[in-house]
PDB file of C-alpha atoms and ligand atoms in Angstrom:
ATOM      1  CA  MET A   1      11.951   1.739  -9.692  1.00  0.00           C
ATOM      2  CA  LYS A   2      13.257   3.736  -6.649  1.00  0.00           C
ATOM      3  CA  GLY A   3      13.689   7.444  -6.995  1.00  0.00           C
ATOM      4  CA  LEU A   4      15.113  10.265  -5.120  1.00  0.00           C
ATOM      5  CA  PHE A   5      13.545  11.641  -2.060  1.00  0.00           C
ATOM      6  CA  SER A   6      12.092  15.004  -2.339  1.00  0.00           C
ATOM      7  CA  LYS A   7      11.122  17.272   0.502  1.00  0.00           C
ATOM      8  CA  ASN A   8       8.265  18.994  -1.158  1.00  0.00           C
ATOM      9  CA  LYS A   9       5.863  16.175  -1.307  1.00  0.00           C
ATOM     10  CA  VAL A  10       2.389  17.194  -2.375  1.00  0.00           C
ATOM     11  CA  PHE A  11      -0.317  14.692  -2.241  1.00  0.00           C
ATOM     12  CA  PRO A  12      -1.142  14.230  -5.718  1.00  0.00           C
ATOM     13  CA  TYR A  13      -4.531  12.449  -5.894  1.00  0.00           C
ATOM     14  CA  GLU A  14      -7.819  13.420  -4.448  1.00  0.00           C
ATOM     15  CA  GLU A  15      -9.781  10.994  -2.218  1.00  0.00           C
ATOM     16  CA  VAL A  16     -13.456  11.217  -2.507  1.00  0.00           C
ATOM     17  CA  ASP A  17     -14.786  11.216   1.028  1.00  0.00           C
ATOM     18  CA  LYS A  18     -17.548  13.716   1.666  1.00  0.00           C
ATOM     19  CA  GLY A  19     -21.014  11.956   1.475  1.00  0.00           C
ATOM     20  CA  GLN A  20     -19.657   8.548   0.831  1.00  0.00           C
ATOM     21  CA  PRO A  21     -21.737   5.763   2.591  1.00  0.00           C
ATOM     22  CA  CYS A  22     -20.571   4.135   5.867  1.00  0.00           C
ATOM     23  CA  LEU A  23     -19.690   0.690   5.228  1.00  0.00           C
ATOM     24  CA  SER A  24     -20.734  -0.432   8.942  1.00  0.00           C
ATOM     25  CA  CYS A  25     -23.950   1.575   9.109  1.00  0.00           C
ATOM     26  CA  GLY A  26     -25.235   1.692   5.751  1.00  0.00           C
ATOM     27  CA  ASP A  27     -28.290   3.849   5.356  1.00  0.00           C
ATOM     28  CA  ARG A  28     -28.121   5.012   9.138  1.00  0.00           C
ATOM     29  CA  CYS A  29     -25.207   7.240   7.901  1.00  0.00           C
ATOM     30  CA  LEU A  30     -26.184  10.200   5.701  1.00  0.00           C
ATOM     31  CA  GLY A  31     -22.776  10.086   4.212  1.00  0.00           C
ATOM     32  CA  PHE A  32     -19.300  10.948   5.307  1.00  0.00           C
ATOM     33  CA  THR A  33     -19.131  14.378   7.172  1.00  0.00           C
ATOM     34  CA  PRO A  34     -15.708  15.287   8.410  1.00  0.00           C
ATOM     35  CA  HIS A  35     -15.131  16.271  11.976  1.00  0.00           C
ATOM     36  CA  LYS A  36     -12.917  19.514  12.466  1.00  0.00           C
ATOM     37  CA  TRP A  37      -9.873  17.401  13.364  1.00  0.00           C
ATOM     38  CA  ARG A  38     -11.030  13.914  14.621  1.00  0.00           C
ATOM     39  CA  SER A  39     -10.797  11.030  12.030  1.00  0.00           C
ATOM     40  CA  THR A  40     -14.519  10.218  12.807  1.00  0.00           C
ATOM     41  CA  CYS A  41     -17.671  11.034  10.821  1.00  0.00           C
ATOM     42  CA  THR A  42     -19.879  13.432  12.532  1.00  0.00           C
ATOM     43  CA  ALA A  43     -23.028  11.966  10.994  1.00  0.00           C
ATOM     44  CA  CYS A  44     -22.499   8.351  12.368  1.00  0.00           C
ATOM     45  CA  GLY A  45     -19.495   8.440  14.553  1.00  0.00           C
ATOM     46  CA  CYS A  46     -17.550   5.821  12.701  1.00  0.00           C
ATOM     47  CA  GLN A  47     -13.912   6.388  11.461  1.00  0.00           C
ATOM     48  CA  ARG A  48     -13.381   8.115   8.079  1.00  0.00           C
ATOM     49  CA  ASP A  49     -11.689   4.708   7.004  1.00  0.00           C
ATOM     50  CA  ASP A  50     -15.138   3.009   7.673  1.00  0.00           C
ATOM     51  CA  HIS A  51     -16.664   4.869   4.830  1.00  0.00           C
ATOM     52  CA  ASP A  52     -16.433   4.064   1.062  1.00  0.00           C
ATOM     53  CA  ILE A  53     -13.559   6.318   0.503  1.00  0.00           C
ATOM     54  CA  ILE A  54     -12.171   6.075  -3.215  1.00  0.00           C
ATOM     55  CA  HIS A  55      -9.624   7.692  -5.429  1.00  0.00           C
ATOM     56  CA  ASP A  56     -10.796   9.824  -8.240  1.00  0.00           C
ATOM     57  CA  ASN A  57      -8.249   8.267 -10.544  1.00  0.00           C
ATOM     58  CA  LEU A  58      -6.150   5.276 -10.966  1.00  0.00           C
ATOM     59  CA  VAL A  59      -3.209   5.522  -8.574  1.00  0.00           C
ATOM     60  CA  THR A  60      -0.037   3.454  -8.180  1.00  0.00           C
ATOM     61  CA  VAL A  61       1.704   3.033  -4.910  1.00  0.00           C
ATOM     62  CA  TYR A  62       4.658   4.990  -6.271  1.00  0.00           C
ATOM     63  CA  GLU A  63       2.317   7.937  -7.012  1.00  0.00           C
ATOM     64  CA  ARG A  64       0.473   7.491  -3.608  1.00  0.00           C
ATOM     65  CA  LEU A  65       3.911   7.629  -1.727  1.00  0.00           C
ATOM     66  CA  GLY A  66       4.919  10.644  -3.820  1.00  0.00           C
ATOM     67  CA  ILE A  67       8.164   8.645  -4.977  1.00  0.00           C
ATOM     68  CA  ASP A  68       9.466   9.908  -8.257  1.00  0.00           C
ATOM     69  CA  THR A  69      10.542   6.921 -10.340  1.00  0.00           C
ATOM     70  CA  LYS A  70      13.822   7.567 -12.246  1.00  0.00           C
ATOM     71  CA  ASP A  71      12.071   6.900 -15.380  1.00  0.00           C
ATOM     72  CA  HIS A  72       8.425   8.400 -15.418  1.00  0.00           C
ATOM     73  CA  ASN A  73       7.707   6.771 -18.644  1.00  0.00           C
ATOM     74  CA  GLU A  74       8.364   3.397 -17.004  1.00  0.00           C
ATOM     75  CA  LEU A  75       5.430   4.256 -14.620  1.00  0.00           C
ATOM     76  CA  VAL A  76       3.214   5.131 -17.468  1.00  0.00           C
ATOM     77  CA  ARG A  77       4.009   2.086 -19.468  1.00  0.00           C
ATOM     78  CA  SER A  78       3.385  -0.218 -16.435  1.00  0.00           C
ATOM     79  CA  LYS A  79      -0.083   1.245 -16.034  1.00  0.00           C
ATOM     80  CA  GLU A  80      -0.757   0.913 -19.677  1.00  0.00           C
ATOM     81  CA  ARG A  81       0.290  -2.693 -19.578  1.00  0.00           C
ATOM     82  CA  ALA A  82      -1.957  -3.466 -16.573  1.00  0.00           C
ATOM     83  CA  LEU A  83      -4.884  -1.979 -18.282  1.00  0.00           C
ATOM     84  CA  SER A  84      -4.240  -3.733 -21.722  1.00  0.00           C
ATOM     85  CA  LEU A  85      -4.275  -6.991 -19.665  1.00  0.00           C
ATOM     86  CA  GLY A  86      -7.521  -6.105 -18.104  1.00  0.00           C
ATOM     87  CA  TYR A  87      -6.192  -5.192 -14.516  1.00  0.00           C
ATOM     88  CA  SER A  88      -5.565  -1.951 -12.503  1.00  0.00           C
ATOM     89  CA  TRP A  89      -2.129  -3.351 -11.540  1.00  0.00           C
ATOM     90  CA  VAL A  90      -0.098  -6.331 -12.528  1.00  0.00           C
ATOM     91  CA  PRO A  91       3.319  -7.488 -11.143  1.00  0.00           C
ATOM     92  CA  GLN A  92       6.409  -6.457 -13.379  1.00  0.00           C
ATOM     93  CA  GLY A  93       8.391  -8.682 -15.543  1.00  0.00           C
ATOM     94  CA  LEU A  94       5.768 -11.385 -16.111  1.00  0.00           C
ATOM     95  CA  SER A  95       4.479 -12.769 -19.447  1.00  0.00           C
ATOM     96  CA  PRO A  96       0.757 -12.306 -19.976  1.00  0.00           C
ATOM     97  CA  ALA A  97       0.216 -16.082 -19.141  1.00  0.00           C
ATOM     98  CA  LYS A  98       2.170 -15.842 -15.965  1.00  0.00           C
ATOM     99  CA  VAL A  99       0.150 -12.625 -14.956  1.00  0.00           C
ATOM    100  CA  GLU A 100      -2.866 -14.775 -15.255  1.00  0.00           C
ATOM    101  CA  ASP A 101      -1.253 -17.519 -13.064  1.00  0.00           C
ATOM    102  CA  PHE A 102      -0.408 -14.855 -10.484  1.00  0.00           C
ATOM    103  CA  MET A 103      -3.763 -13.356 -10.390  1.00  0.00           C
ATOM    104  CA  ASN A 104      -5.489 -16.868 -10.183  1.00  0.00           C
ATOM    105  CA  SER A 105      -3.542 -17.674  -7.174  1.00  0.00           C
ATOM    106  CA  LEU A 106      -4.926 -14.877  -5.184  1.00  0.00           C
ATOM    107  CA  PRO A 107      -8.489 -14.862  -3.467  1.00  0.00           C
ATOM    108  CA  ASN A 108     -11.075 -14.057  -6.236  1.00  0.00           C
ATOM    109  CA  ASN A 109     -12.505 -10.943  -4.577  1.00  0.00           C
ATOM    110  CA  GLN A 110      -8.880  -9.486  -4.274  1.00  0.00           C
ATOM    111  CA  ILE A 111      -7.888  -9.792  -7.912  1.00  0.00           C
ATOM    112  CA  PRO A 112      -7.519  -6.280  -9.474  1.00  0.00           C
ATOM    113  CA  ARG A 113      -9.491  -7.174 -12.514  1.00  0.00           C
ATOM    114  CA  LEU A 114     -10.975  -3.909 -14.074  1.00  0.00           C
ATOM    115  CA  HIS A 115     -14.479  -3.109 -12.929  1.00  0.00           C
ATOM    116  CA  SER A 116     -14.672  -5.960 -10.453  1.00  0.00           C
ATOM    117  CA  ALA A 117     -14.850  -6.080  -6.647  1.00  0.00           C
ATOM    118  CA  GLY A 118     -11.155  -6.880  -6.672  1.00  0.00           C
ATOM    119  CA  GLU A 119     -10.355  -3.567  -8.421  1.00  0.00           C
ATOM    120  CA  LYS A 120     -12.348  -1.820  -5.515  1.00  0.00           C
ATOM    121  CA  TYR A 121     -10.611  -3.826  -2.934  1.00  0.00           C
ATOM    122  CA  ARG A 122      -7.079  -2.736  -4.308  1.00  0.00           C
ATOM    123  CA  ASP A 123      -8.178   0.860  -4.461  1.00  0.00           C
ATOM    124  CA  ARG A 124      -9.457   0.655  -0.798  1.00  0.00           C
ATOM    125  CA  GLN A 125      -6.314  -1.071   0.428  1.00  0.00           C
ATOM    126  CA  ILE A 126      -4.061   1.711  -0.993  1.00  0.00           C
ATOM    127  CA  ILE A 127      -6.035   4.098   1.121  1.00  0.00           C
ATOM    128  CA  LEU A 128      -6.011   2.039   4.168  1.00  0.00           C
ATOM    129  CA  GLN A 129      -2.529   0.650   3.884  1.00  0.00           C
ATOM    130  CA  MET A 130      -0.969   4.096   3.162  1.00  0.00           C
ATOM    131  CA  PRO A 131      -2.964   6.678   4.976  1.00  0.00           C
ATOM    132  CA  ARG A 132      -2.749  10.047   3.383  1.00  0.00           C
ATOM    133  CA  GLN A 133      -1.761  11.810   6.536  1.00  0.00           C
ATOM    134  CA  ASP A 134       1.337   9.714   6.572  1.00  0.00           C
ATOM    135  CA  LEU A 135       2.393  10.889   3.220  1.00  0.00           C
ATOM    136  CA  SER A 136       1.941  14.734   3.198  1.00  0.00           C
ATOM    137  CA  GLU A 137       2.621  17.356   5.822  1.00  0.00           C
ATOM    138  CA  ASP A 138      -0.050  19.540   4.621  1.00  0.00           C
ATOM    139  CA  LEU A 139      -2.561  17.008   5.919  1.00  0.00           C
ATOM    140  CA  CYS A 140      -1.067  16.747   9.501  1.00  0.00           C
ATOM    141  CA  ARG A 141      -2.318  18.992  12.111  1.00  0.00           C
ATOM    142  CA  HIS A 142       0.122  17.755  14.778  1.00  0.00           C
ATOM    143  CA  ILE A 143       3.053  19.309  12.784  1.00  0.00           C
ATOM    144  CA  LEU A 144       3.355  22.853  14.250  1.00  0.00           C
ATOM    145  CA  ASP A 145       6.898  23.534  14.737  1.00  0.00           C
ATOM    146  CA  ALA A 146      10.327  23.038  12.998  1.00  0.00           C
ATOM    147  CA  ALA A 147      11.224  20.135  15.349  1.00  0.00           C
ATOM    148  CA  SER A 148       8.096  18.142  14.477  1.00  0.00           C
ATOM    149  CA  THR A 149       8.422  18.979  10.683  1.00  0.00           C
ATOM    150  CA  GLU A 150      12.126  17.731  10.953  1.00  0.00           C
ATOM    151  CA  CYS A 151      10.958  14.516  12.753  1.00  0.00           C
ATOM    152  CA  PHE A 152       8.160  13.969  10.008  1.00  0.00           C
ATOM    153  CA  TYR A 153      10.601  14.374   7.185  1.00  0.00           C
ATOM    154  CA  GLN A 154      13.250  12.010   8.846  1.00  0.00           C
ATOM    155  CA  PHE A 155      10.511   9.428   9.243  1.00  0.00           C
ATOM    156  CA  ILE A 156       9.575   9.737   5.647  1.00  0.00           C
ATOM    157  CA  GLU A 157      13.252   9.671   4.309  1.00  0.00           C
ATOM    158  CA  LEU A 158      13.840   6.418   6.454  1.00  0.00           C
ATOM    159  CA  ARG A 159      10.668   4.898   5.230  1.00  0.00           C
ATOM    160  CA  ASP A 160      10.998   5.590   1.563  1.00  0.00           C
ATOM    161  CA  GLU A 161      14.741   5.221   1.100  1.00  0.00           C
ATOM    162  CA  VAL A 162      15.468   2.275   3.471  1.00  0.00           C
ATOM    163  CA  ALA A 163      12.373   0.452   4.416  1.00  0.00           C
ATOM    164  CA  PHE A 164      10.178   0.479   1.166  1.00  0.00           C
ATOM    165  CA  SER A 165      10.337  -1.672  -1.853  1.00  0.00           C
ATOM    166  CA  THR A 166       7.930  -3.992  -3.809  1.00  0.00           C
ATOM    167  CA  GLY A 167       8.042  -7.793  -3.887  1.00  0.00           C
ATOM    168  CA  ARG A 168       9.724  -9.574  -6.825  1.00  0.00           C
ATOM    169  CA  VAL A 169       7.648 -12.338  -8.390  1.00  0.00           C
ATOM    170  CA  LYS A 170       9.885 -15.136  -9.658  1.00  0.00           C
ATOM    171  CA  ASP A 171       7.793 -17.101 -12.128  1.00  0.00           C
ATOM    172  CA  TYR A 172       9.513 -20.427 -11.944  1.00  0.00           C
ATOM    173  CA  LEU A 173      11.257 -21.642  -8.856  1.00  0.00           C
ATOM    174  CA  LYS A 174      14.008 -23.990  -9.749  1.00  0.00           C
ATOM    175  CA  GLU A 175      13.551 -25.796  -6.293  1.00  0.00           C
ATOM    176  CA  ASP A 176      11.007 -26.453  -3.765  1.00  0.00           C
ATOM    177  CA  GLN A 177      10.870 -23.664  -1.151  1.00  0.00           C
ATOM    178  CA  GLU A 178       9.209 -23.233   2.254  1.00  0.00           C
ATOM    179  CA  CYS A 179       6.874 -20.212   2.475  1.00  0.00           C
ATOM    180  CA  PHE A 180       8.024 -17.764   5.202  1.00  0.00           C
ATOM    181  CA  LYS A 181       4.528 -17.032   6.161  1.00  0.00           C
ATOM    182  CA  CYS A 182       2.544 -20.174   6.244  1.00  0.00           C
ATOM    183  CA  GLY A 183       5.495 -22.760   6.340  1.00  0.00           C
ATOM    184  CA  GLY A 184       3.835 -24.662   3.404  1.00  0.00           C
ATOM    185  CA  GLU A 185       5.712 -25.682   0.406  1.00  0.00           C
ATOM    186  CA  ILE A 186       5.997 -23.791  -2.920  1.00  0.00           C
ATOM    187  CA  GLU A 187       6.941 -26.419  -5.375  1.00  0.00           C
ATOM    188  CA  ALA A 188       9.533 -26.282  -8.060  1.00  0.00           C
ATOM    189  CA  GLY A 189       7.999 -24.737 -11.095  1.00  0.00           C
ATOM    190  CA  ASP A 190       5.666 -22.635  -8.962  1.00  0.00           C
ATOM    191  CA  MET A 191       5.637 -18.832  -8.364  1.00  0.00           C
ATOM    192  CA  GLY A 192       7.300 -17.328  -5.353  1.00  0.00           C
ATOM    193  CA  VAL A 193       7.513 -13.606  -4.090  1.00  0.00           C
ATOM    194  CA  TYR A 194      10.759 -12.280  -2.868  1.00  0.00           C
ATOM    195  CA  ALA A 195      11.456  -9.282  -0.737  1.00  0.00           C
ATOM    196  CA  ASP A 196      15.045  -8.282  -1.617  1.00  0.00           C
ATOM    197  CA  LEU A 197      15.500  -5.787   0.915  1.00  0.00           C
ATOM    198  CA  LEU A 198      15.197  -8.263   3.792  1.00  0.00           C
ATOM    199  CA  GLU A 199      18.472  -9.243   5.463  1.00  0.00           C
ATOM    200  CA  ASP A 200      17.676 -12.750   4.556  1.00  0.00           C
ATOM    201  CA  ASP A 201      16.727 -12.305   0.880  1.00  0.00           C
ATOM    202  CA  SER A 202      16.142 -15.936   0.219  1.00  0.00           C
ATOM    203  CA  LEU A 203      12.845 -15.855   2.053  1.00  0.00           C
ATOM    204  CA  CYS A 204       9.951 -16.643  -0.264  1.00  0.00           C
ATOM    205  CA  TRP A 205       6.312 -16.275  -0.021  1.00  0.00           C
ATOM    206  CA  HIS A 206       3.166 -17.904  -1.751  1.00  0.00           C
ATOM    207  CA  PRO A 207       1.649 -14.980  -3.807  1.00  0.00           C
ATOM    208  CA  PHE A 208      -1.399 -15.004  -1.279  1.00  0.00           C
ATOM    209  CA  CYS A 209       0.804 -15.192   1.689  1.00  0.00           C
ATOM    210  CA  PHE A 210       2.601 -11.876   0.891  1.00  0.00           C
ATOM    211  CA  THR A 211       0.728 -10.004   3.510  1.00  0.00           C
ATOM    212  CA  CYS A 212       1.378  -7.424   6.288  1.00  0.00           C
ATOM    213  CA  TYR A 213       2.722  -9.038   9.545  1.00  0.00           C
ATOM    214  CA  SER A 214       0.423  -6.915  11.453  1.00  0.00           C
ATOM    215  CA  CYS A 215      -3.040  -6.728   9.637  1.00  0.00           C
ATOM    216  CA  ASP A 216      -2.685  -9.822   7.457  1.00  0.00           C
ATOM    217  CA  GLU A 217      -4.027  -8.008   4.356  1.00  0.00           C
ATOM    218  CA  LEU A 218      -2.530  -8.766   0.964  1.00  0.00           C
ATOM    219  CA  LEU A 219       0.206  -6.074   0.521  1.00  0.00           C
ATOM    220  CA  VAL A 220      -1.229  -3.842  -2.090  1.00  0.00           C
ATOM    221  CA  ASP A 221       0.719  -3.957  -5.289  1.00  0.00           C
ATOM    222  CA  LEU A 222       3.374  -6.051  -3.326  1.00  0.00           C
ATOM    223  CA  ALA A 223       4.454  -2.843  -1.758  1.00  0.00           C
ATOM    224  CA  TYR A 224       6.129  -3.723   1.630  1.00  0.00           C
ATOM    225  CA  PHE A 225       8.081  -1.772   4.420  1.00  0.00           C
ATOM    226  CA  HIS A 226      10.477  -4.101   6.319  1.00  0.00           C
ATOM    227  CA  LYS A 227      11.337  -3.797   9.904  1.00  0.00           C
ATOM    228  CA  ASP A 228      12.992  -6.512  12.216  1.00  0.00           C
ATOM    229  CA  GLY A 229      12.681  -9.202   9.633  1.00  0.00           C
ATOM    230  CA  HIS A 230       9.077  -8.703   8.769  1.00  0.00           C
ATOM    231  CA  ILE A 231       7.083  -7.077   6.139  1.00  0.00           C
ATOM    232  CA  PHE A 232       4.231  -4.582   6.841  1.00  0.00           C
ATOM    233  CA  CYS A 233       1.960  -2.261   5.107  1.00  0.00           C
ATOM    234  CA  GLU A 234       2.746   1.379   5.458  1.00  0.00           C
ATOM    235  CA  ARG A 235       0.276   2.122   8.331  1.00  0.00           C
ATOM    236  CA  HIS A 236       1.518  -0.722  10.560  1.00  0.00           C
ATOM    237  CA  TYR A 237       5.360  -0.101   9.718  1.00  0.00           C
ATOM    238  CA  ALA A 238       4.886   3.664  10.587  1.00  0.00           C
ATOM    239  CA  GLU A 239       3.232   2.590  13.974  1.00  0.00           C
ATOM    240  CA  LEU A 240       6.384   0.615  14.891  1.00  0.00           C
ATOM    241  CA  VAL A 241       8.490   3.883  14.371  1.00  0.00           C
ATOM    242  CA  LEU A 242       6.261   6.549  15.771  1.00  0.00           C
ATOM    243  CA  PRO A 243       3.112   6.537  17.843  1.00  0.00           C
ATOM    244  CA  ARG A 244      -0.251   7.211  16.152  1.00  0.00           C
ATOM    245  CA  CYS A 245      -2.802   9.443  17.875  1.00  0.00           C
ATOM    246  CA  ILE A 246      -6.045   7.521  18.319  1.00  0.00           C
ATOM    247  CA  ALA A 247      -8.298  10.447  17.896  1.00  0.00           C
ATOM    248  CA  CYS A 248      -6.990  11.992  14.683  1.00  0.00           C
ATOM    249  CA  ASP A 249      -5.081   9.084  13.350  1.00  0.00           C
ATOM    250  CA  GLU A 250      -1.831  11.152  12.764  1.00  0.00           C
ATOM    251  CA  MET A 251       1.639  10.031  13.623  1.00  0.00           C
ATOM    252  CA  LYS A 252       3.065  12.039  16.572  1.00  0.00           C
TER     253      LYS A 252
HETATM  254 ZN1  LIG B 301     -20.651   8.312   8.613  1.00  0.00          ZN
HETATM  255 ZN1  LIG B 302     -20.880   4.646  10.393  1.00  0.00          ZN
HETATM  256 ZN1  LIG B 303       2.268 -19.490   2.272  1.00  0.00          ZN
HETATM  257 ZN1  LIG B 304      -0.986  -3.741   8.004  1.00  0.00          ZN
END
């Protein structure tokens, strides 16, 4: 599923933010009102991310990252397959019965079943785990000269070509395995998730343990970024590579 890095990334999907309610303030915020450059809301003072930001369309993590898959039709097919099974995303390579087993192993409010709280959770996690300003130069105000442009693209190239992949779900383990996160047993016959890009590619996770080492959230659509033997969401991987400005939330 990996594609060629292209320098002319454009952020392909709109996020709906203006006027969206604040999840911490509720009625006390009149709706998200962007500051000129800070990542806060001028109506309530909370962060943009504290508001109910959504996509205007169903987005995959590959689309979000702006990674062209070698086979565009494969992307379309995987979306259609997920929708036909009643989800906004399903792992690749599993039979419908195994997709059900996988989903049922996740916390109920995080299962991306269509029109459920889990579908919303997934969409929100894409937005939180892959902040849009990490993805497109056009959305960064810090990038003012050629040197910082070069730095930004080096970061993106390393991230997308070296650090990024998606977890592989093995639907039937032949032997008992120890989960890398919780240390608990994954019994023979059960499902395990593997991160093939890690130096030790024999490490295995429970599906519900395949989480960011930093924020502990389920890695959305199993998308992970690896560094120093651990798996992260994009936001927390990026912060290990470049500092993030606390005022505008951009990489510096
Ligand atoms: Zn607000
Ligand atoms: Zn607020
Ligand atoms: Zn576990
Ligand atoms: Zn994280």
